[in-house]
């Protein structure tokens, strides 16, 4: 390779500088990074507070004041912070992505800063067409004040000013609203945003003459008694979230740098609903929609807290998922768990009031926490054949704890099981079957058994063999009628007498029924595949009550057609009593049986068998 080729190759590999289209970047920020233009004020407050923090790191007795003045589509923000020299302005304000907190002179106090991403004043272009900054350095007091003026076309100018242009160290930022954004720079809007973002800031922040900060934080204020504190926090919750809480839970985790409160919702919410919490970072509001702050099971509270340890994302509108956040989430979950166990031990009335609304959240926690399940056993309510009871009370009444996995199964068997003295828990609601199955782990010796059709049938009294043999013709006709529906007919004697028939099946039977229906409707290929899946699962059964007078009259019929119509009617009525969803075939059967009985009732001939 000759020297000319080598020089050409080296030239082609020389580095180039990225060109940034500021208008495009502002559009990216306003439409994708930030959820609302209101964040511009947070960025201004952040810069002012960080500048004061930096100055106080070197001059502990330095003034700590931030002033905001809004008028006629302009905003002026003054701070008594560290200030900038001309060199600082060129290297910091005009370099996108570079944070002043990375500078060597400020590293010592970096952990105390709010901003860490170097976006800085760029966010202000979301509402402003021009930004003017006048600053004087506290670190270099002899340096002249400097002025930096930038417009949203990406250009800026820098010039030094006379010393009397800004006699004291600090920075003043001037914004001029862009077209259509003037509303964001009105005094009323600025005051509202400043109060929202900066109510917990540790410095003297004012809009005009009105103080914004409200320190100490509501959870740190002293009160004459616990009762007055609860009232004050309830008022704070109502002002913040719009509801009066059932109770408040202190969230003080010093090792994680977290202080705040959790407010217990006064009404039930779905576990699938993502809870939104209000998080302040070193006093500055970070987000009102923090979703990952608490464990999923704690969906019954809303939190407001201040932290100095959690890391924000680049938009500063959510929390960065890392090990610190995971540790804080676990610690806050432990605080809520401790509150629950404390209620169980010392305040059963408040616990009962809480569980009447939020038992679902506690059940969600208890299924993963044996200690919580053990603590809550006397309190968590379950639907049972004995009424609404706790697992502890139900287990004391019944040597075997039977349960069903679905609400439909429970409705099928509950009346009959109760009459036979079988205790059953409805495990069809969220988390209930899991908790019943976990019962032996916290209550040794407890026997838990899932109730199925075979168990129920086994507890029903068998009919005398001679009587059943005498009714074999009737039973054969009834079975032939229901066989196409995948249902057997069984004769038993049981209470209550008012129930003529009981429809029993289980998941295996329903699965086999669904497979058979799919096989009938499938083409030859799929019918063959589904046929190969045919199993030996038990079929559904219609249990006829031999003690019921109507069943006795029907069983004495001699007309096979009338027996079939009566059997279909009993089958349909049993399905309705079990509150099972009807298939198209079941609906057709009910209609056919109803019409058949009407025809029989209106065309009965003398001497013909009847049901009367």
PDB file of N, CA and C in Angstrom, residues 311-377:
ATOM      1  N   UNK A 311     -33.314   5.653  42.730  1.00  0.00           N
ATOM      2  CA  UNK A 311     -32.752   6.240  41.517  1.00  0.00           C
ATOM      3  C   UNK A 311     -33.853   6.508  40.503  1.00  0.00           C
ATOM      4  N   UNK A 312     -33.943   7.735  39.979  1.00  0.00           N
ATOM      5  CA  UNK A 312     -34.970   8.033  38.975  1.00  0.00           C
ATOM      6  C   UNK A 312     -34.515   7.639  37.575  1.00  0.00           C
ATOM      7  N   UNK A 313     -35.476   7.472  36.688  1.00  0.00           N
ATOM      8  CA  UNK A 313     -35.154   7.270  35.277  1.00  0.00           C
ATOM      9  C   UNK A 313     -34.795   8.620  34.662  1.00  0.00           C
ATOM     10  N   UNK A 314     -34.403   8.613  33.399  1.00  0.00           N
ATOM     11  CA  UNK A 314     -33.959   9.839  32.747  1.00  0.00           C
ATOM     12  C   UNK A 314     -35.056  10.901  32.699  1.00  0.00           C
ATOM     13  N   UNK A 315     -36.322  10.473  32.562  1.00  0.00           N
ATOM     14  CA  UNK A 315     -37.418  11.434  32.527  1.00  0.00           C
ATOM     15  C   UNK A 315     -37.754  11.949  33.916  1.00  0.00           C
ATOM     16  N   UNK A 316     -37.204  11.327  34.951  1.00  0.00           N
ATOM     17  CA  UNK A 316     -37.478  11.683  36.339  1.00  0.00           C
ATOM     18  C   UNK A 316     -38.977  11.632  36.637  1.00  0.00           C
ATOM     19  N   UNK A 317     -39.661  10.681  35.989  1.00  0.00           N
ATOM     20  CA  UNK A 317     -41.091  10.513  36.238  1.00  0.00           C
ATOM     21  C   UNK A 317     -41.419   9.102  36.697  1.00  0.00           C
ATOM     22  N   UNK A 318     -40.403   8.296  36.948  1.00  0.00           N
ATOM     23  CA  UNK A 318     -40.604   6.960  37.488  1.00  0.00           C
ATOM     24  C   UNK A 318     -39.301   6.502  38.134  1.00  0.00           C
ATOM     25  N   UNK A 319     -39.358   5.345  38.774  1.00  0.00           N
ATOM     26  CA  UNK A 319     -38.205   4.829  39.503  1.00  0.00           C
ATOM     27  C   UNK A 319     -37.475   3.783  38.678  1.00  0.00           C
ATOM     28  N   UNK A 320     -36.164   3.805  38.796  1.00  0.00           N
ATOM     29  CA  UNK A 320     -35.320   2.833  38.081  1.00  0.00           C
ATOM     30  C   UNK A 320     -35.338   1.513  38.846  1.00  0.00           C
ATOM     31  N   UNK A 321     -35.657   0.439  38.128  1.00  0.00           N
ATOM     32  CA  UNK A 321     -35.740  -0.882  38.764  1.00  0.00           C
ATOM     33  C   UNK A 321     -34.339  -1.439  38.984  1.00  0.00           C
ATOM     34  N   UNK A 322     -33.889  -1.428  40.230  1.00  0.00           N
ATOM     35  CA  UNK A 322     -32.575  -1.962  40.560  1.00  0.00           C
ATOM     36  C   UNK A 322     -32.635  -2.634  41.927  1.00  0.00           C
ATOM     37  N   UNK A 323     -31.478  -3.054  42.453  1.00  0.00           N
ATOM     38  CA  UNK A 323     -31.451  -3.765  43.728  1.00  0.00           C
ATOM     39  C   UNK A 323     -31.932  -2.883  44.875  1.00  0.00           C
ATOM     40  N   UNK A 324     -31.639  -1.582  44.806  1.00  0.00           N
ATOM     41  CA  UNK A 324     -32.070  -0.674  45.865  1.00  0.00           C
ATOM     42  C   UNK A 324     -33.588  -0.606  45.931  1.00  0.00           C
ATOM     43  N   UNK A 325     -34.224  -0.461  44.781  1.00  0.00           N
ATOM     44  CA  UNK A 325     -35.680  -0.407  44.760  1.00  0.00           C
ATOM     45  C   UNK A 325     -36.271  -1.724  45.260  1.00  0.00           C
ATOM     46  N   UNK A 326     -35.675  -2.847  44.884  1.00  0.00           N
ATOM     47  CA  UNK A 326     -36.164  -4.144  45.358  1.00  0.00           C
ATOM     48  C   UNK A 326     -36.073  -4.241  46.880  1.00  0.00           C
ATOM     49  N   UNK A 327     -34.967  -3.733  47.445  1.00  0.00           N
ATOM     50  CA  UNK A 327     -34.799  -3.772  48.899  1.00  0.00           C
ATOM     51  C   UNK A 327     -35.808  -2.860  49.591  1.00  0.00           C
ATOM     52  N   UNK A 328     -36.033  -1.670  49.027  1.00  0.00           N
ATOM     53  CA  UNK A 328     -37.018  -0.748  49.601  1.00  0.00           C
ATOM     54  C   UNK A 328     -38.417  -1.357  49.512  1.00  0.00           C
ATOM     55  N   UNK A 329     -38.739  -1.995  48.386  1.00  0.00           N
ATOM     56  CA  UNK A 329     -40.054  -2.626  48.229  1.00  0.00           C
ATOM     57  C   UNK A 329     -40.275  -3.694  49.302  1.00  0.00           C
ATOM     58  N   UNK A 330     -39.247  -4.486  49.552  1.00  0.00           N
ATOM     59  CA  UNK A 330     -39.363  -5.523  50.580  1.00  0.00           C
ATOM     60  C   UNK A 330     -39.516  -4.913  51.972  1.00  0.00           C
ATOM     61  N   UNK A 331     -38.764  -3.850  52.247  1.00  0.00           N
ATOM     62  CA  UNK A 331     -38.829  -3.205  53.565  1.00  0.00           C
ATOM     63  C   UNK A 331     -40.201  -2.562  53.787  1.00  0.00           C
ATOM     64  N   UNK A 332     -40.746  -1.904  52.772  1.00  0.00           N
ATOM     65  CA  UNK A 332     -42.059  -1.292  52.916  1.00  0.00           C
ATOM     66  C   UNK A 332     -43.140  -2.363  53.071  1.00  0.00           C
ATOM     67  N   UNK A 333     -43.008  -3.461  52.344  1.00  0.00           N
ATOM     68  CA  UNK A 333     -43.947  -4.571  52.510  1.00  0.00           C
ATOM     69  C   UNK A 333     -43.918  -5.118  53.928  1.00  0.00           C
ATOM     70  N   UNK A 334     -42.725  -5.174  54.524  1.00  0.00           N
ATOM     71  CA  UNK A 334     -42.598  -5.649  55.900  1.00  0.00           C
ATOM     72  C   UNK A 334     -43.293  -4.697  56.870  1.00  0.00           C
ATOM     73  N   UNK A 335     -43.243  -3.388  56.600  1.00  0.00           N
ATOM     74  CA  UNK A 335     -43.931  -2.429  57.469  1.00  0.00           C
ATOM     75  C   UNK A 335     -45.446  -2.665  57.427  1.00  0.00           C
ATOM     76  N   UNK A 336     -45.974  -2.905  56.243  1.00  0.00           N
ATOM     77  CA  UNK A 336     -47.414  -3.135  56.122  1.00  0.00           C
ATOM     78  C   UNK A 336     -47.799  -4.464  56.770  1.00  0.00           C
ATOM     79  N   UNK A 337     -46.959  -5.468  56.605  1.00  0.00           N
ATOM     80  CA  UNK A 337     -47.201  -6.763  57.247  1.00  0.00           C
ATOM     81  C   UNK A 337     -47.206  -6.625  58.774  1.00  0.00           C
ATOM     82  N   UNK A 338     -46.277  -5.842  59.305  1.00  0.00           N
ATOM     83  CA  UNK A 338     -46.202  -5.632  60.755  1.00  0.00           C
ATOM     84  C   UNK A 338     -47.442  -4.898  61.266  1.00  0.00           C
ATOM     85  N   UNK A 339     -47.941  -3.978  60.470  1.00  0.00           N
ATOM     86  CA  UNK A 339     -49.166  -3.268  60.856  1.00  0.00           C
ATOM     87  C   UNK A 339     -50.330  -4.248  60.965  1.00  0.00           C
ATOM     88  N   UNK A 340     -50.438  -5.183  60.021  1.00  0.00           N
ATOM     89  CA  UNK A 340     -51.518  -6.157  60.059  1.00  0.00           C
ATOM     90  C   UNK A 340     -51.413  -7.073  61.280  1.00  0.00           C
ATOM     91  N   UNK A 341     -50.230  -7.576  61.548  1.00  0.00           N
ATOM     92  CA  UNK A 341     -50.066  -8.452  62.706  1.00  0.00           C
ATOM     93  C   UNK A 341     -50.309  -7.688  63.997  1.00  0.00           C
ATOM     94  N   UNK A 342     -49.956  -6.406  64.018  1.00  0.00           N
ATOM     95  CA  UNK A 342     -50.223  -5.581  65.196  1.00  0.00           C
ATOM     96  C   UNK A 342     -51.713  -5.420  65.438  1.00  0.00           C
ATOM     97  N   UNK A 343     -52.497  -5.229  64.378  1.00  0.00           N
ATOM     98  CA  UNK A 343     -53.946  -5.145  64.529  1.00  0.00           C
ATOM     99  C   UNK A 343     -54.516  -6.459  65.048  1.00  0.00           C
ATOM    100  N   UNK A 344     -54.015  -7.573  64.505  1.00  0.00           N
ATOM    101  CA  UNK A 344     -54.518  -8.877  64.941  1.00  0.00           C
ATOM    102  C   UNK A 344     -54.250  -9.110  66.418  1.00  0.00           C
ATOM    103  N   UNK A 345     -53.119  -8.596  66.900  1.00  0.00           N
ATOM    104  CA  UNK A 345     -52.753  -8.831  68.298  1.00  0.00           C
ATOM    105  C   UNK A 345     -53.429  -7.868  69.265  1.00  0.00           C
ATOM    106  N   UNK A 346     -53.664  -6.620  68.826  1.00  0.00           N
ATOM    107  CA  UNK A 346     -54.113  -5.631  69.797  1.00  0.00           C
ATOM    108  C   UNK A 346     -55.354  -4.840  69.467  1.00  0.00           C
ATOM    109  N   UNK A 347     -55.879  -4.942  68.244  1.00  0.00           N
ATOM    110  CA  UNK A 347     -57.033  -4.115  67.887  1.00  0.00           C
ATOM    111  C   UNK A 347     -57.940  -4.887  66.930  1.00  0.00           C
ATOM    112  N   UNK A 348     -58.622  -5.924  67.428  1.00  0.00           N
ATOM    113  CA  UNK A 348     -59.439  -6.773  66.544  1.00  0.00           C
ATOM    114  C   UNK A 348     -60.575  -6.032  65.860  1.00  0.00           C
ATOM    115  N   UNK A 349     -61.116  -4.972  66.476  1.00  0.00           N
ATOM    116  CA  UNK A 349     -62.205  -4.238  65.843  1.00  0.00           C
ATOM    117  C   UNK A 349     -61.734  -3.525  64.580  1.00  0.00           C
ATOM    118  N   UNK A 350     -60.572  -2.875  64.669  1.00  0.00           N
ATOM    119  CA  UNK A 350     -60.036  -2.210  63.476  1.00  0.00           C
ATOM    120  C   UNK A 350     -59.655  -3.239  62.418  1.00  0.00           C
ATOM    121  N   UNK A 351     -59.135  -4.390  62.858  1.00  0.00           N
ATOM    122  CA  UNK A 351     -58.782  -5.433  61.898  1.00  0.00           C
ATOM    123  C   UNK A 351     -60.030  -5.942  61.184  1.00  0.00           C
ATOM    124  N   UNK A 352     -61.101  -6.175  61.948  1.00  0.00           N
ATOM    125  CA  UNK A 352     -62.337  -6.661  61.331  1.00  0.00           C
ATOM    126  C   UNK A 352     -62.883  -5.643  60.337  1.00  0.00           C
ATOM    127  N   UNK A 353     -62.786  -4.360  60.689  1.00  0.00           N
ATOM    128  CA  UNK A 353     -63.235  -3.313  59.772  1.00  0.00           C
ATOM    129  C   UNK A 353     -62.407  -3.314  58.499  1.00  0.00           C
ATOM    130  N   UNK A 354     -61.097  -3.504  58.653  1.00  0.00           N
ATOM    131  CA  UNK A 354     -60.210  -3.553  57.489  1.00  0.00           C
ATOM    132  C   UNK A 354     -60.509  -4.768  56.613  1.00  0.00           C
ATOM    133  N   UNK A 355     -60.647  -5.947  57.245  1.00  0.00           N
ATOM    134  CA  UNK A 355     -60.856  -7.172  56.477  1.00  0.00           C
ATOM    135  C   UNK A 355     -62.208  -7.192  55.777  1.00  0.00           C
ATOM    136  N   UNK A 356     -63.194  -6.507  56.346  1.00  0.00           N
ATOM    137  CA  UNK A 356     -64.488  -6.464  55.684  1.00  0.00           C
ATOM    138  C   UNK A 356     -64.386  -5.820  54.304  1.00  0.00           C
ATOM    139  N   UNK A 357     -63.357  -5.029  54.111  1.00  0.00           N
ATOM    140  CA  UNK A 357     -63.154  -4.353  52.821  1.00  0.00           C
ATOM    141  C   UNK A 357     -62.033  -5.001  52.017  1.00  0.00           C
ATOM    142  N   UNK A 358     -60.933  -5.356  52.689  1.00  0.00           N
ATOM    143  CA  UNK A 358     -59.714  -5.730  51.964  1.00  0.00           C
ATOM    144  C   UNK A 358     -59.229  -7.152  52.279  1.00  0.00           C
ATOM    145  N   UNK A 359     -60.137  -8.062  52.564  1.00  0.00           N
ATOM    146  CA  UNK A 359     -59.706  -9.431  52.858  1.00  0.00           C
ATOM    147  C   UNK A 359     -58.957 -10.060  51.678  1.00  0.00           C
ATOM    148  N   UNK A 360     -59.279  -9.610  50.458  1.00  0.00           N
ATOM    149  CA  UNK A 360     -58.622 -10.187  49.281  1.00  0.00           C
ATOM    150  C   UNK A 360     -57.122  -9.896  49.286  1.00  0.00           C
ATOM    151  N   UNK A 361     -56.732  -8.681  49.675  1.00  0.00           N
ATOM    152  CA  UNK A 361     -55.314  -8.352  49.721  1.00  0.00           C
ATOM    153  C   UNK A 361     -54.577  -9.156  50.763  1.00  0.00           C
ATOM    154  N   UNK A 362     -55.198  -9.371  51.919  1.00  0.00           N
ATOM    155  CA  UNK A 362     -54.553 -10.155  52.974  1.00  0.00           C
ATOM    156  C   UNK A 362     -54.454 -11.621  52.551  1.00  0.00           C
ATOM    157  N   UNK A 363     -55.466 -12.115  51.864  1.00  0.00           N
ATOM    158  CA  UNK A 363     -55.394 -13.491  51.366  1.00  0.00           C
ATOM    159  C   UNK A 363     -54.259 -13.643  50.362  1.00  0.00           C
ATOM    160  N   UNK A 364     -54.074 -12.632  49.520  1.00  0.00           N
ATOM    161  CA  UNK A 364     -52.981 -12.666  48.555  1.00  0.00           C
ATOM    162  C   UNK A 364     -51.634 -12.756  49.262  1.00  0.00           C
ATOM    163  N   UNK A 365     -51.489 -12.007  50.346  1.00  0.00           N
ATOM    164  CA  UNK A 365     -50.247 -12.061  51.127  1.00  0.00           C
ATOM    165  C   UNK A 365     -50.099 -13.391  51.845  1.00  0.00           C
ATOM    166  N   UNK A 366     -51.188 -13.873  52.451  1.00  0.00           N
ATOM    167  CA  UNK A 366     -51.121 -15.081  53.274  1.00  0.00           C
ATOM    168  C   UNK A 366     -50.773 -16.326  52.471  1.00  0.00           C
ATOM    169  N   UNK A 367     -51.123 -16.368  51.193  1.00  0.00           N
ATOM    170  CA  UNK A 367     -50.823 -17.581  50.418  1.00  0.00           C
ATOM    171  C   UNK A 367     -49.329 -17.760  50.184  1.00  0.00           C
ATOM    172  N   UNK A 368     -48.539 -16.690  50.352  1.00  0.00           N
ATOM    173  CA  UNK A 368     -47.090 -16.803  50.199  1.00  0.00           C
ATOM    174  C   UNK A 368     -46.354 -16.670  51.538  1.00  0.00           C
ATOM    175  N   UNK A 369     -47.109 -16.461  52.604  1.00  0.00           N
ATOM    176  CA  UNK A 369     -46.480 -16.165  53.886  1.00  0.00           C
ATOM    177  C   UNK A 369     -47.199 -16.967  54.972  1.00  0.00           C
ATOM    178  N   UNK A 370     -46.608 -18.082  55.381  1.00  0.00           N
ATOM    179  CA  UNK A 370     -47.252 -18.956  56.359  1.00  0.00           C
ATOM    180  C   UNK A 370     -47.483 -18.267  57.691  1.00  0.00           C
ATOM    181  N   UNK A 371     -46.564 -17.377  58.074  1.00  0.00           N
ATOM    182  CA  UNK A 371     -46.733 -16.682  59.338  1.00  0.00           C
ATOM    183  C   UNK A 371     -47.954 -15.764  59.281  1.00  0.00           C
ATOM    184  N   UNK A 372     -48.150 -15.106  58.152  1.00  0.00           N
ATOM    185  CA  UNK A 372     -49.322 -14.256  57.999  1.00  0.00           C
ATOM    186  C   UNK A 372     -50.593 -15.103  57.970  1.00  0.00           C
ATOM    187  N   UNK A 373     -50.554 -16.251  57.305  1.00  0.00           N
ATOM    188  CA  UNK A 373     -51.718 -17.139  57.278  1.00  0.00           C
ATOM    189  C   UNK A 373     -52.063 -17.602  58.690  1.00  0.00           C
ATOM    190  N   UNK A 374     -51.039 -17.964  59.465  1.00  0.00           N
ATOM    191  CA  UNK A 374     -51.268 -18.408  60.839  1.00  0.00           C
ATOM    192  C   UNK A 374     -51.884 -17.282  61.678  1.00  0.00           C
ATOM    193  N   UNK A 375     -51.401 -16.066  61.475  1.00  0.00           N
ATOM    194  CA  UNK A 375     -51.914 -14.919  62.231  1.00  0.00           C
ATOM    195  C   UNK A 375     -53.350 -14.597  61.851  1.00  0.00           C
ATOM    196  N   UNK A 376     -53.664 -14.730  60.573  1.00  0.00           N
ATOM    197  CA  UNK A 376     -54.971 -14.316  60.083  1.00  0.00           C
ATOM    198  C   UNK A 376     -56.026 -15.420  60.096  1.00  0.00           C
ATOM    199  N   UNK A 377     -55.645 -16.654  60.478  1.00  0.00           N
ATOM    200  CA  UNK A 377     -56.603 -17.763  60.470  1.00  0.00           C
ATOM    201  C   UNK A 377     -57.907 -17.443  61.197  1.00  0.00           C
TER     202      UNK A 377
END
